[in-house]
Coordinates of C-alpha atoms and ligand atoms in Angstrom, one line a residue:
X955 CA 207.2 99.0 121.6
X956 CA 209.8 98.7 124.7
X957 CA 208.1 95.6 125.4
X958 CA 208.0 93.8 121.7
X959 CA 211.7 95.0 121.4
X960 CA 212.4 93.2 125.3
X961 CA 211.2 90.4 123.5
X962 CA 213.3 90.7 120.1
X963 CA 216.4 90.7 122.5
X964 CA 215.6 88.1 124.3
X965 CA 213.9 85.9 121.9
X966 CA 217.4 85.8 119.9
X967 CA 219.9 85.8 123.0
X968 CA 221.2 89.6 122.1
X969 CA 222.3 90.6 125.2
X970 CA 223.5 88.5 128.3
X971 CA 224.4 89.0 132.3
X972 CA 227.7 90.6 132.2
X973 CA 227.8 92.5 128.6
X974 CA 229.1 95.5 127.7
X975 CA 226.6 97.1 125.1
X976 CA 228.1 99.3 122.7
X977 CA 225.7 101.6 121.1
X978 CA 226.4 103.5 117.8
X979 CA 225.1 106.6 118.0
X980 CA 224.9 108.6 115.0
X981 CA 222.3 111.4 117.0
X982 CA 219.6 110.3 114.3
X983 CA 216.3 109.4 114.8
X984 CA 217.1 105.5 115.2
X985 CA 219.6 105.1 117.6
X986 CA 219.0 108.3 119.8
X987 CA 215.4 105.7 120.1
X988 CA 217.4 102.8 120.4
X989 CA 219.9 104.3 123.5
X990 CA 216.8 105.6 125.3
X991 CA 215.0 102.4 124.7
X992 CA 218.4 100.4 125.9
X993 CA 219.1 102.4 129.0
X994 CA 215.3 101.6 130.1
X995 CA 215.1 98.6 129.5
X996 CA 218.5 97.7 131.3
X997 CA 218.0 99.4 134.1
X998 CA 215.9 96.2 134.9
X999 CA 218.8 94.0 134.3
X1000 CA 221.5 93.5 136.2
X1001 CA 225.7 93.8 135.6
X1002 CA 224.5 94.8 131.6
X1003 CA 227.0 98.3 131.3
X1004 CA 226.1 100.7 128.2
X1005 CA 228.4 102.7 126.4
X1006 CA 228.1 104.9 123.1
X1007 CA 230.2 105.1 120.5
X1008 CA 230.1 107.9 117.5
X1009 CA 231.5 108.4 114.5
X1010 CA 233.0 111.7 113.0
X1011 CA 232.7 110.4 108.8
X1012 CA 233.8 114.3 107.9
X1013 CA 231.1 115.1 106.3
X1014 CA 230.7 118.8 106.4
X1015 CA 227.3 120.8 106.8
X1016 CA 225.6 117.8 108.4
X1017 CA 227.8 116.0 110.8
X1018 CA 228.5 118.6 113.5
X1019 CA 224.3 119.0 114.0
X1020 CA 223.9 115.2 114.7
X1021 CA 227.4 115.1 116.8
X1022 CA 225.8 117.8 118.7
X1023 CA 222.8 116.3 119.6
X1024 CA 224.3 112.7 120.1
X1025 CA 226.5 114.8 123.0
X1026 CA 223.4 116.1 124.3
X1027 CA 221.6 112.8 124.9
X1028 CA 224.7 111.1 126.5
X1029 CA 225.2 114.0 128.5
X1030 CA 221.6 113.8 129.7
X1031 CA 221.5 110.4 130.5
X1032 CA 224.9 110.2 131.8
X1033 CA 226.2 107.4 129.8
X1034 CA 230.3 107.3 128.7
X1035 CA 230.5 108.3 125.4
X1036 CA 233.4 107.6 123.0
X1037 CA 233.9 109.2 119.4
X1038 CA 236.3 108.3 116.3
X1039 CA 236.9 110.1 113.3
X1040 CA 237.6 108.7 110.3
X1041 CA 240.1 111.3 109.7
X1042 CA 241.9 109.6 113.3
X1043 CA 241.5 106.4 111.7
X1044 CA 242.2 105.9 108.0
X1045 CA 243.8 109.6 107.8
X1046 CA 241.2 111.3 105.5
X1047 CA 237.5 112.1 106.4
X1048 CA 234.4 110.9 104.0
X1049 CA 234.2 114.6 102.2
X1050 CA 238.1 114.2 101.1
X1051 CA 237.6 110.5 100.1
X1052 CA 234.8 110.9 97.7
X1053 CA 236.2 113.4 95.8
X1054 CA 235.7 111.8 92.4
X1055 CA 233.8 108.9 93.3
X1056 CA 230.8 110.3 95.6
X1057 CA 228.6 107.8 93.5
X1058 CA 230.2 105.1 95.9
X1059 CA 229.6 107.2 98.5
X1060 CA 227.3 104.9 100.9
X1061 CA 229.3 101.9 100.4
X1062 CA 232.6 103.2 101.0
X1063 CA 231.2 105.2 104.1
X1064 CA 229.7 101.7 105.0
X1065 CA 232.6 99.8 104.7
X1066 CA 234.5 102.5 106.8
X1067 CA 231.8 103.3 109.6
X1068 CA 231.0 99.4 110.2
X1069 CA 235.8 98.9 110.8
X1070 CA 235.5 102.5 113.1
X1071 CA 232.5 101.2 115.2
X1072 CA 233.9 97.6 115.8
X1073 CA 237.4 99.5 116.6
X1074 CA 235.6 101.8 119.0
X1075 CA 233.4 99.2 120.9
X1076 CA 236.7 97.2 121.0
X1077 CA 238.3 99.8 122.2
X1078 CA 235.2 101.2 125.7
X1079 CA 235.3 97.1 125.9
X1080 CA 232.5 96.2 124.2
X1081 CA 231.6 93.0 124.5
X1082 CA 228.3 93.3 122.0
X1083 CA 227.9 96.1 119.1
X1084 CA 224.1 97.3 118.9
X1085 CA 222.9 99.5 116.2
X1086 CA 219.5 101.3 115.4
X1087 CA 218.5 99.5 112.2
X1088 CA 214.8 99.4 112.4
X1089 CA 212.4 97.2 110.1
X1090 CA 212.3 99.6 106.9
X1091 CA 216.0 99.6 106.9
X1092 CA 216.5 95.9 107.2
X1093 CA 213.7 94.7 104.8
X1094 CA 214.9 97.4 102.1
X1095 CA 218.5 95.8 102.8
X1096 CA 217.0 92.6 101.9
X1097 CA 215.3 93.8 98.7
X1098 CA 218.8 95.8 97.5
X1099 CA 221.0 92.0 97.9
X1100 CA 218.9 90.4 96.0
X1101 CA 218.6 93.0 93.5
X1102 CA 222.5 92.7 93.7
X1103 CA 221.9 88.8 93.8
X1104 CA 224.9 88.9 96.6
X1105 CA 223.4 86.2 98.9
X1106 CA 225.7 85.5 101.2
X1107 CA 225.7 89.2 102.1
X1108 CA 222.0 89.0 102.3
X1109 CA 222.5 86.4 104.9
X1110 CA 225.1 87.9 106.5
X1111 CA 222.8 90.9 106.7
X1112 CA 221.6 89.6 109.9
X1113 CA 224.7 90.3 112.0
X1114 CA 225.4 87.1 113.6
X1115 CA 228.7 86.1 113.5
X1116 CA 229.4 82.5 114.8
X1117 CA 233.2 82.6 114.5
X1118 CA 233.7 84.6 117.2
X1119 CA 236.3 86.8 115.6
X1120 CA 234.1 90.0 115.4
X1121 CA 232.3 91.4 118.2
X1122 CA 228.8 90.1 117.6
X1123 CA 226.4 93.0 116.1
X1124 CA 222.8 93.1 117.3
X1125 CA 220.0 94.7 115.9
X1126 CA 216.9 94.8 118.6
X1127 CA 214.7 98.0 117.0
X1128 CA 215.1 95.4 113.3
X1129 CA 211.0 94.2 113.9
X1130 CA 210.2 98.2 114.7
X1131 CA 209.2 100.5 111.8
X1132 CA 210.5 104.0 111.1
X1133 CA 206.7 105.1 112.2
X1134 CA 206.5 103.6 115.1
X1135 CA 210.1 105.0 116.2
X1136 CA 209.3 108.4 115.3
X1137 CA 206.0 107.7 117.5
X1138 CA 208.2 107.1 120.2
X1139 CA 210.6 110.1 119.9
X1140 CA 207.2 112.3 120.3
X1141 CA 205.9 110.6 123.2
X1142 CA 209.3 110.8 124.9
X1143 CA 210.1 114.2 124.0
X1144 CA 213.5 112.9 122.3
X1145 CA 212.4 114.2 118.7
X1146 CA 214.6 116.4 116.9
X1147 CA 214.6 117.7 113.6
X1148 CA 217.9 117.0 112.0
X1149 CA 219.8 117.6 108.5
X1150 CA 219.8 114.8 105.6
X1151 CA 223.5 113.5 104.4
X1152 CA 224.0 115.0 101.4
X1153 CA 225.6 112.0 99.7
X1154 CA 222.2 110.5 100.3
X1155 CA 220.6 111.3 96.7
X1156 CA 223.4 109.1 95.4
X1157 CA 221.9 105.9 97.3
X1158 CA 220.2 103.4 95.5
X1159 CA 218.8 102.8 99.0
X1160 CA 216.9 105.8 98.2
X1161 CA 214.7 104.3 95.3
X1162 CA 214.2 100.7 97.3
X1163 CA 212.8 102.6 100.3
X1164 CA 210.2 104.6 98.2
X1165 CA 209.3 101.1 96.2
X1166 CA 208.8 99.1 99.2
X1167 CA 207.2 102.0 101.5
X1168 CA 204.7 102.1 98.7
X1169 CA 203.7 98.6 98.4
X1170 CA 203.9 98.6 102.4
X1171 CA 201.5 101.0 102.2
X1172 CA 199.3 98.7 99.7
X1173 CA 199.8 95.5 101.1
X1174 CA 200.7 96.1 104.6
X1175 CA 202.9 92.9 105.9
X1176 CA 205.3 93.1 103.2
X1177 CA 208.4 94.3 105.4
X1178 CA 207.6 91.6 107.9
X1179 CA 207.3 89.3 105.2
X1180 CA 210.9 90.2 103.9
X1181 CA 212.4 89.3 107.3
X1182 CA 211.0 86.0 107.4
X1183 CA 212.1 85.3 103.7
X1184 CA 215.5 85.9 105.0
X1185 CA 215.4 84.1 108.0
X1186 CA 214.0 80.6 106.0
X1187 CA 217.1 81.8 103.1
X1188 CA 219.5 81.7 106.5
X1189 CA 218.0 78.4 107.6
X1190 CA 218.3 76.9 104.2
X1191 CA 221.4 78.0 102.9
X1192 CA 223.0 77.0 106.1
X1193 CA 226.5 75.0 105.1
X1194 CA 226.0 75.3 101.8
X1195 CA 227.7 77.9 99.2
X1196 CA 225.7 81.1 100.1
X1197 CA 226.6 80.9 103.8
X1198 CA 230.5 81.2 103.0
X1199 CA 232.2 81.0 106.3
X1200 CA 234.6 84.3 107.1
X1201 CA 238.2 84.0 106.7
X1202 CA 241.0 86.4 108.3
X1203 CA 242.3 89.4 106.1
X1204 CA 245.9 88.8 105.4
X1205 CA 246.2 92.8 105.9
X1206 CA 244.6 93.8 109.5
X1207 CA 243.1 90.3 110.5
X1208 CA 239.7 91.4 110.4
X1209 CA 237.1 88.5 109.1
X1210 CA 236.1 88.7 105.4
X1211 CA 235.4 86.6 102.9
X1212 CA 238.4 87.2 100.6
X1213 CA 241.8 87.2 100.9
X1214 CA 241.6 91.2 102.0
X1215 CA 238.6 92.6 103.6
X1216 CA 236.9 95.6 102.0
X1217 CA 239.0 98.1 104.6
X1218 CA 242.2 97.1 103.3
X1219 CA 240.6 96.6 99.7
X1220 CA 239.3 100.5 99.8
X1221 CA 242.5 101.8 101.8
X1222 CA 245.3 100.6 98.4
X1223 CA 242.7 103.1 96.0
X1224 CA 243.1 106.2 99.1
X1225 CA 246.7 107.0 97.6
Ligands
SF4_1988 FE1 227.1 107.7 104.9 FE2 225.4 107.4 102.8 FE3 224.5 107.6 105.3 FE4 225.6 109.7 104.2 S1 223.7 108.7 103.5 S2 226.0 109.0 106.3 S3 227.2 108.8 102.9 S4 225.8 105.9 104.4
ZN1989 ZN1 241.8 94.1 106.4

């Protein structure tokens, strides 16, 4: 696994001499993998600094187990660790601003979680953004935009970034199933058993992953497959309309394709 994901990051340029690699560390399965795996693997390369970066969504009953253990594997490998509330930060946490609407609850914590990690990394100087998304995540995000038929997000989806405006997000655990992670949390003695979110029976993520680990199961491929059906849409739709290039929220800045970005969108309906 370390050495298939050595050659994800270097097969697509993720990391470089001199980067600062901000790692969002939630304490779940995927990126407590992804920080072990990092700080390994970049003990081999030189002037590459690690930080990690976790949010506080507020989310009461299951936050404060994976903060805890999050703390715990920083502390143990002696990495700087920086946290952020959402409270701090838009002035409510995730429990308050669902009330009402916890239907939307994964895309509004999205939307929130993806502004608070860019602002961290920005803030321990973070020159690249990495994040635990393994293959089962990214192939079911590929099946829920089409279902959606939001393309450019679909292509989007990937993390790259060529404007330069937002710190560049990299993926390197996106070709590594959720098995083969949970192998490697065994092996290393890293494997914990933590709580579920319990806004997570409102995902429609929930549905795609059974539907696509069951034909995974039949016809085994079909993640892989996904990937490489976005990566030709991202090579074909290159210029043209689904490949919309990001403009500057007239609000905070931040690139979007609209004339607000979906923070400043979601923070007029916080009253
Ligand atoms: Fe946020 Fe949804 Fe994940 Fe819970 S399951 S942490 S609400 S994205
Ligand atoms: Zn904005």
């Amino acid at each position: 696994m370390e050495l298939r994901v050595t050659d994800t990051i270097k097969t697509r340029q993720m990391i470089a001499p001199g980067d600062c690699v901000a790692v969002a560390l939630s304490g779940g399965k995927d990126s407590t993998a992804l920080l072990l795996l990092l700080q390994r693997l970049l003990l081999l390369w030189e002037d590459v600094r690690l930080v990690a970066i976790t949010i506080d969504e507020g989310i009461l009953g299951y936050r404060e187990e994976t903060m805890h253990s999050a703390e715990q594997l920083t502390n143990r490998l002696g990495i700087e660790h920086h946290y952020l509330s959402f409270s701090g930060l838009f002035g409510h946490s995730l429990d308050t601003l669902l009330k009402g609407r916890e239907s939307q609850a994964c895309t509004i914590c999205g939307i929130l979680r993806k502004k608070a990690l860019a602002v961290g990394a920005r803030q321990a100087g973070g020159t690249k953004l990495a994040t635990g998304h393994n293959l089962d995540d990214e192939s079911q995000s590929v099946l829920m935009n089409v279902f959606r038929n939001d393309l450019p997000r679909l292509v989007r989806s990937s993390g790259a970034d060529s404007s330069g405006k937002f710190i560049t997000r990299i993926k390197p655990l996106s070709l590594i199933s959720e098995k083969e992670i949970a192998t490697y949390l065994i092996l290393n003695d890293a494997w914990n058993e933590l709580p579920e979110c319990p806004y997570t029976h409102y995902a429609m993520r929930r549905e795609v992953r059974s539907l696509l680990s069951g034909f995974e199961y039949k016809h085994p491929g079909t993640m892989l497959n996904l990937m490489k059906s976005r990566e030709k849409i991202e090579r074909c739709g290159k210029g043209s309309v689904i490949s919309e290039s990001l403009r500057s929220c007239r609000e905070c800045g931040d690139p979007c394709s609209g004339d607000l970005c979906q923070v400043c969108l979601l923070r007029q309906t916080f009253g």
